Tab-separated table of C-alpha atoms in Angstrom:
chain	number	residue	atom	x	y	z
H	800	MET	CA	10.312	22.336	41.923
H	801	GLN	CA	7.584	21.314	39.502
H	802	ALA	CA	8.211	18.034	37.779
H	803	PHE	CA	7.563	17.818	34.053
H	804	PRO	CA	6.483	14.554	32.432
H	805	ASN	CA	9.176	12.666	30.618
H	806	PRO	CA	8.296	12.546	26.893
H	807	GLY	CA	10.010	9.190	26.666
H	808	CYS	CA	7.518	7.734	29.126
H	809	PHE	CA	4.441	8.519	27.025
H	810	ASP	CA	1.973	5.633	27.238
H	811	MET	CA	0.005	5.015	24.041
H	812	ARG	CA	-2.634	3.240	26.101
H	813	SER	CA	-3.776	6.574	27.513
H	814	LEU	CA	-5.119	7.467	24.058
H	815	ILE	CA	-7.162	4.278	23.671
H	816	PRO	CA	-10.429	5.723	25.102
H	817	PHE	CA	-10.199	8.787	22.860
H	818	LEU	CA	-9.325	6.724	19.780
H	819	THR	CA	-12.172	4.324	20.499
H	820	GLN	CA	-14.718	7.130	20.740
H	821	ALA	CA	-13.348	8.893	17.643
H	822	HIS	CA	-13.341	5.628	15.679
H	823	ARG	CA	-16.916	4.865	16.720
H	824	TRP	CA	-18.438	8.279	16.026
H	825	LEU	CA	-16.625	8.874	12.750
H	826	ALA	CA	-17.943	5.520	11.545
H	827	LEU	CA	-21.492	6.271	12.688
H	828	LEU	CA	-21.560	9.699	11.046
H	829	THR	CA	-20.339	8.432	7.685
H	830	ALA	CA	-22.031	5.002	7.708
H	831	PRO	CA	-25.047	5.841	5.467
H	832	VAL	CA	-22.900	7.393	2.737
H	833	LEU	CA	-20.224	4.718	3.053
H	834	LEU	CA	-22.839	1.981	2.693
H	835	LEU	CA	-24.073	3.544	-0.568
H	836	ILE	CA	-20.507	3.846	-1.855
H	837	ILE	CA	-19.723	0.216	-1.007
H	838	LEU	CA	-22.921	-1.243	-2.483
H	839	SER	CA	-22.590	0.756	-5.709
H	840	GLY	CA	-18.928	-0.262	-5.878
H	841	LEU	CA	-19.901	-3.932	-5.624
H	842	VAL	CA	-22.211	-3.462	-8.613
H	843	LEU	CA	-19.507	-1.658	-10.613
H	844	ALA	CA	-17.043	-4.467	-9.900
H	845	PHE	CA	-19.099	-6.686	-12.206
H	846	LYS	CA	-18.765	-4.310	-15.153
H	847	PRO	CA	-15.378	-5.759	-16.260
H	848	VAL	CA	-16.907	-9.237	-15.889
H	849	VAL	CA	-19.895	-8.409	-18.098
H	850	GLU	CA	-17.762	-6.599	-20.682
H	851	SER	CA	-14.906	-9.115	-20.737
H	852	GLY	CA	-16.170	-10.960	-23.823
H	853	ALA	CA	-14.608	-10.255	-27.191
H	854	ARG	CA	-16.232	-7.241	-28.846
H	855	PRO	CA	-17.052	-7.605	-32.547
H	856	PRO	CA	-15.135	-5.141	-34.733
H	857	VAL	CA	-16.816	-1.794	-35.269
H	858	ASP	CA	-17.536	-0.687	-38.838
H	859	VAL	CA	-16.428	2.905	-38.349
H	860	ALA	CA	-17.866	4.171	-41.641
H	861	SER	CA	-21.312	2.700	-40.917
H	862	LEU	CA	-21.195	3.970	-37.350
H	863	SER	CA	-20.374	7.500	-38.515
H	864	ARG	CA	-23.308	7.505	-40.937
H	865	ALA	CA	-25.633	6.141	-38.257
H	866	LEU	CA	-24.457	8.737	-35.751
H	867	GLU	CA	-25.035	11.571	-38.234
H	868	GLN	CA	-28.521	10.208	-38.905
H	869	ALA	CA	-29.316	9.889	-35.193
H	870	ASP	CA	-27.863	13.258	-34.166
H	871	PRO	CA	-28.051	15.693	-37.106
H	872	GLY	CA	-28.011	18.672	-34.743
H	873	HIS	CA	-24.796	17.478	-33.056
H	874	LYS	CA	-26.263	17.851	-29.571
H	875	ALA	CA	-24.917	14.572	-28.180
H	876	GLY	CA	-22.151	14.698	-25.600
H	877	VAL	CA	-21.772	10.955	-25.021
H	878	MET	CA	-22.068	7.957	-27.324
H	879	SER	CA	-21.764	4.501	-25.759
H	880	LEU	CA	-21.679	1.392	-27.942
H	881	SER	CA	-23.312	-1.824	-26.761
H	882	SER	CA	-20.996	-4.782	-26.140
H	883	ASP	CA	-22.286	-6.541	-29.288
H	884	GLY	CA	-21.787	-3.410	-31.397
H	885	THR	CA	-25.335	-3.379	-32.774
H	886	ARG	CA	-26.657	-0.338	-30.867
H	887	PHE	CA	-25.459	2.869	-29.296
H	888	VAL	CA	-26.887	5.167	-26.645
H	889	LEU	CA	-26.667	8.935	-27.029
H	890	SER	CA	-26.765	11.397	-24.154
H	891	ALA	CA	-27.094	15.121	-24.739
H	892	ARG	CA	-24.808	17.628	-23.057
H	893	GLY	CA	-26.383	18.596	-19.759
H	894	THR	CA	-29.862	17.227	-20.515
H	895	GLY	CA	-29.408	13.480	-20.190
H	896	ALA	CA	-30.339	10.567	-22.418
H	897	MET	CA	-31.506	11.114	-25.998
H	898	GLY	CA	-32.240	7.486	-26.781
H	899	GLU	CA	-30.924	4.217	-28.164
H	900	PHE	CA	-30.161	3.834	-31.873
H	901	ASP	CA	-29.262	1.143	-34.375
H	902	ALA	CA	-25.530	1.211	-35.158
H	903	GLN	CA	-26.074	0.503	-38.869
H	904	SER	CA	-29.012	2.719	-39.811
H	905	GLY	CA	-29.134	5.278	-37.014
H	906	ALA	CA	-32.836	4.556	-36.529
H	907	ARG	CA	-34.154	4.990	-33.015
H	908	VAL	CA	-34.850	1.638	-31.379
H	909	GLY	CA	-36.406	3.133	-28.278
H	910	ALA	CA	-35.735	5.317	-25.316
H	911	ALA	CA	-32.442	4.694	-23.603
H	912	GLY	CA	-32.879	1.592	-21.454
H	913	PHE	CA	-32.122	1.355	-17.787
H	914	ASP	CA	-28.365	1.581	-17.327
H	915	LEU	CA	-27.516	-0.224	-14.098
H	916	PHE	CA	-23.805	0.506	-14.307
H	917	GLY	CA	-24.436	4.153	-15.201
H	918	LEU	CA	-26.722	4.547	-12.194
H	919	ALA	CA	-24.215	2.779	-9.948
H	920	ARG	CA	-21.361	4.997	-11.172
H	921	ASN	CA	-23.371	8.171	-10.591
H	922	LEU	CA	-24.268	6.969	-7.102
H	923	HIS	CA	-20.681	5.900	-6.415
H	924	THR	CA	-19.101	9.182	-7.473
H	925	ASN	CA	-21.794	11.810	-6.873
H	926	LEU	CA	-24.537	10.172	-4.748
H	927	LEU	CA	-26.914	11.047	-7.633
H	928	VAL	CA	-27.028	14.685	-6.478
H	929	GLY	CA	-23.629	16.058	-7.485
H	930	ALA	CA	-22.185	15.507	-4.001
H	931	GLY	CA	-18.757	14.333	-5.087
H	932	TRP	CA	-17.213	16.325	-2.238
H	933	LEU	CA	-19.144	14.190	0.265
H	934	VAL	CA	-17.891	11.005	-1.385
H	935	THR	CA	-14.310	12.287	-1.100
H	936	LEU	CA	-14.857	13.293	2.534
H	937	THR	CA	-16.346	9.902	3.413
H	938	THR	CA	-13.502	8.088	1.658
H	939	SER	CA	-10.980	10.172	3.606
H	940	VAL	CA	-12.729	9.294	6.872
H	941	THR	CA	-12.665	5.608	5.894
H	942	VAL	CA	-8.886	5.720	5.511
H	943	ILE	CA	-8.665	7.471	8.908
H	944	LEU	CA	-10.796	4.683	10.404
H	945	PHE	CA	-8.278	2.118	9.168
H	946	LEU	CA	-5.411	4.070	10.734
H	947	SER	CA	-7.222	4.524	14.045
H	948	GLY	CA	-8.104	0.832	14.037
H	949	PHE	CA	-4.409	-0.022	13.810
H	950	LEU	CA	-3.600	2.376	16.649
H	951	LEU	CA	-6.180	0.666	18.848
H	952	GLY	CA	-3.933	-2.365	18.715
H	953	TRP	CA	-4.371	-6.110	18.374
H	954	ARG	CA	-7.271	-7.579	20.272
H	955	ARG	CA	-7.924	-11.163	21.208
H	956	LEU	CA	-10.084	-12.773	18.555
H	957	ARG	CA	-13.414	-13.945	19.924
H	958	ASN	CA	-16.524	-15.379	18.323
H	959	THR	CA	-18.492	-12.181	18.894
H	960	LEU	CA	-19.457	-9.254	16.697
H	961	SER	CA	-16.633	-7.134	18.079
H	962	GLY	CA	-14.266	-10.084	17.682
H	963	TRP	CA	-15.240	-10.529	14.037
H	964	HIS	CA	-14.878	-6.780	13.506
H	965	ALA	CA	-11.363	-6.797	14.950
H	966	GLY	CA	-10.424	-9.953	13.064
H	967	LEU	CA	-11.564	-8.544	9.727
H	968	GLY	CA	-9.748	-5.299	10.404
H	969	TRP	CA	-6.440	-6.980	11.152
H	970	LEU	CA	-6.476	-10.035	8.906
H	971	ALA	CA	-8.182	-8.618	5.801
H	972	TRP	CA	-6.924	-5.032	5.873
H	973	PRO	CA	-4.839	-5.262	2.649
H	974	LEU	CA	-7.982	-6.185	0.717
H	975	ALA	CA	-10.410	-3.981	2.629
H	976	ALA	CA	-8.200	-0.893	2.339
H	977	LEU	CA	-7.524	-1.308	-1.389
H	978	THR	CA	-10.622	0.442	-2.741
H	979	PRO	CA	-10.797	3.377	-0.278
H	980	VAL	CA	-7.068	4.123	-0.577
H	981	THR	CA	-7.056	3.981	-4.386
H	982	GLY	CA	-10.321	5.950	-4.467
H	983	LEU	CA	-8.782	8.683	-2.337
H	984	MET	CA	-5.705	8.743	-4.569
H	985	MET	CA	-7.943	9.178	-7.611
H	986	ALA	CA	-9.817	12.026	-5.923
H	987	PHE	CA	-6.546	13.904	-5.431
H	988	HIS	CA	-5.071	12.830	-8.806
H	989	LEU	CA	-2.266	10.830	-7.195
H	990	GLY	CA	-0.776	8.047	-9.288
H	991	THR	CA	-3.250	8.580	-12.110
H	992	ALA	CA	-2.332	9.072	-15.736
H	993	SER	CA	-1.276	12.569	-16.724
H	994	LEU	CA	-3.081	14.217	-19.606
H	995	PRO	CA	-1.246	15.970	-22.428
H	996	TYR	CA	-1.566	19.740	-22.567
H	997	TYR	CA	-4.036	21.211	-25.028
H	998	GLU	CA	-5.736	24.544	-25.631
H	999	ALA	CA	-9.287	24.793	-24.314
H	1000	GLY	CA	-12.132	25.469	-26.720
H	1001	ARG	CA	-15.526	24.264	-27.898
H	1002	PRO	CA	-15.896	20.495	-28.356
H	1003	LEU	CA	-16.212	19.172	-31.886
H	1004	PRO	CA	-19.265	17.089	-32.889
H	1005	LEU	CA	-18.847	13.418	-32.001
H	1006	VAL	CA	-19.100	12.310	-35.630
H	1007	LYS	CA	-16.282	14.704	-36.575
H	1008	VAL	CA	-14.163	13.373	-33.713
H	1009	ILE	CA	-14.614	9.792	-34.940
H	1010	GLU	CA	-13.658	10.872	-38.465
H	1011	ILE	CA	-10.453	12.563	-37.248
H	1012	ALA	CA	-9.431	9.698	-34.970
H	1013	SER	CA	-10.157	6.941	-37.507
H	1014	GLN	CA	-7.583	8.435	-39.872
H	1015	GLN	CA	-4.798	7.929	-37.323
H	1016	VAL	CA	-5.723	5.018	-35.022
H	1017	ASP	CA	-7.649	1.748	-35.212
H	1018	LEU	CA	-11.188	2.280	-33.887
H	1019	SER	CA	-12.438	-1.259	-34.542
H	1020	LYS	CA	-12.826	-1.753	-30.777
H	1021	LEU	CA	-14.327	1.640	-30.015
H	1022	ALA	CA	-16.473	1.551	-26.865
H	1023	GLN	CA	-17.341	5.165	-26.033
H	1024	VAL	CA	-16.957	8.761	-27.189
H	1025	ARG	CA	-17.668	11.544	-24.705
H	1026	THR	CA	-16.979	15.214	-24.195
H	1027	PHE	CA	-14.168	15.922	-21.761
H	1028	ARG	CA	-12.961	18.957	-19.902
H	1029	GLY	CA	-11.486	21.897	-21.763
H	1030	GLY	CA	-13.560	21.215	-24.863
H	1031	ALA	CA	-11.734	17.992	-25.758
H	1032	VAL	CA	-13.536	14.765	-26.649
H	1033	MET	CA	-12.318	11.430	-25.261
H	1034	LEU	CA	-12.489	8.135	-27.133
H	1035	THR	CA	-12.254	4.848	-25.229
H	1036	VAL	CA	-10.936	1.913	-27.257
H	1037	GLN	CA	-11.080	-1.496	-25.574
H	1038	ASP	CA	-7.579	-2.686	-26.399
H	1039	GLU	CA	-6.514	-5.723	-24.392
H	1040	PRO	CA	-5.545	-6.005	-21.621
H	1041	ARG	CA	-6.686	-2.462	-20.824
H	1042	ALA	CA	-8.446	0.406	-22.518
H	1043	ALA	CA	-6.636	2.959	-24.658
H	1044	LEU	CA	-7.742	6.565	-24.286
H	1045	TYR	CA	-7.482	9.236	-26.965
H	1046	LEU	CA	-8.340	12.929	-26.895
H	1047	VAL	CA	-9.410	15.029	-29.857
H	1048	THR	CA	-9.056	18.716	-29.066
H	1049	SER	CA	-11.258	21.541	-30.290
H	1050	ALA	CA	-8.529	22.260	-32.856
H	1051	GLY	CA	-8.865	18.744	-34.288
H	1052	GLU	CA	-5.577	17.443	-32.870
H	1053	LEU	CA	-5.462	13.797	-31.761
H	1054	LEU	CA	-3.632	13.131	-28.497
H	1055	ARG	CA	-3.078	9.838	-26.723
H	1056	SER	CA	-3.336	9.906	-22.948
H	1057	GLY	CA	-1.257	7.725	-20.677
H	1058	GLY	CA	-4.123	5.277	-20.263
H	1059	PRO	CA	-6.289	4.938	-17.165
H	1060	GLY	CA	-3.272	4.413	-14.892
H	1061	TRP	CA	-2.702	1.619	-12.387
H	1062	VAL	CA	-4.431	3.408	-9.511
H	1063	ARG	CA	-7.677	3.675	-11.479
H	1064	MET	CA	-7.362	0.142	-12.835
H	1065	LEU	CA	-6.828	-1.246	-9.329
H	1066	HIS	CA	-9.825	0.694	-8.053
H	1067	GLU	CA	-12.142	-0.264	-10.916
H	1068	GLY	CA	-10.868	-3.818	-11.364
H	1069	THR	CA	-10.023	-3.387	-15.033
H	1070	TRP	CA	-6.381	-4.541	-15.004
H	1071	ALA	CA	-7.119	-8.167	-15.966
H	1072	GLY	CA	-10.617	-8.347	-17.394
H	1073	ALA	CA	-13.140	-10.565	-15.626
H	1074	PHE	CA	-10.594	-11.853	-13.101
H	1075	SER	CA	-9.722	-8.388	-11.810
H	1076	GLY	CA	-13.408	-7.457	-11.635
H	1077	LEU	CA	-14.090	-10.477	-9.416
H	1078	PHE	CA	-10.992	-9.669	-7.366
H	1079	THR	CA	-12.280	-6.137	-6.734
H	1080	PHE	CA	-15.681	-7.540	-5.757
H	1081	MET	CA	-14.113	-9.982	-3.292
H	1082	SER	CA	-11.776	-7.332	-1.867
H	1083	THR	CA	-14.724	-5.013	-1.202
H	1084	LEU	CA	-16.647	-7.619	0.814
H	1085	PRO	CA	-14.355	-7.303	3.891
H	1086	LEU	CA	-14.980	-3.541	3.856
H	1087	LEU	CA	-18.727	-4.194	3.880
H	1088	GLY	CA	-18.201	-6.724	6.665
H	1089	LEU	CA	-16.280	-4.182	8.742
H	1090	LEU	CA	-19.040	-1.608	8.348
H	1091	LEU	CA	-21.858	-4.014	9.220
H	1092	THR	CA	-20.131	-5.667	12.196
H	1093	GLY	CA	-19.133	-2.259	13.536
H	1094	LEU	CA	-22.680	-0.906	13.255
H	1095	LEU	CA	-24.217	-4.030	14.799
H	1096	THR	CA	-21.732	-3.941	17.674
H	1097	TRP	CA	-22.642	-0.315	18.409
H	1098	TRP	CA	-26.388	-1.015	18.125
H	1099	ARG	CA	-26.199	-3.994	20.509
H	1100	ARG	CA	-24.166	-2.011	23.041
H	1101	HIS	CA	-26.542	0.949	22.724
H	1102	ARG	CA	-29.575	-1.298	23.255
H	1103	LEU	CA	-28.058	-2.928	26.339
H	1104	LEU	CA	-27.219	0.462	27.849
H	1105	ASN	CA	-30.774	1.690	27.289
H	1106	ALA	CA	-32.191	-1.478	28.829
H	1107	ALA	CA	-30.038	-0.988	31.918
H	1108	LEU	CA	-31.402	2.519	32.538
């Protein structure tokens, strides 16, 4: 009679070779994209630090006049105020930057300057080429790498590259896993703030949106106005300790969203100003360390194998 294996006798150690190979090759395949995501994330972590200073109050009436002067054709889709409130940058819908303007007169003060955080955000979310799907895929693989690393089990810590890799994975995993897990949750809209329902339509001009919102809420700490999905326009007001978000629909109705949500604030490091930005930066360093030690371990092993042939 043929004997069947006892399911209760399954040995997890038999999967170790497969898990090791899967862990290694998944990491190698996604390493270039993951490195770009991590490095751009480290840059973005400093945004709350740079913007943590008190913003001077915005003169909404003067800003509205300046915006009308700078954008009489109402082509702008994004207006971002500088941290000192003296200038704003306009970006046209679908065509990019229009320029930088004085917040009192609306006079052009030059072409839009280099926006390090804007570049880093575009790289972090779209790889500069609209490849958000690849960012989501790489983030998903990163979470799988953490899970497979746990399944590989505890290894003796040694003062080698592989030992440092294992030590970082086991001892720093709560910090290292924070950004990829929250990033994946954001990608699938898990734990993020829900938006109120509104009818889709054509977005109103930014100056009209500011006029409508200023009649109902305090915009003295306005930071940004940008077109949103469904024809709504979103206003970001830097209320402490976190930003308040408002939507003005195409029908002119003002809606308050639930705020960024804790998942987004944990991911972006905006839950406690400069401190949370530094915390996000420090928590991302172990993830970078895991990637680099893993790649160097593979490269050294690969070089030794080639030398032995």
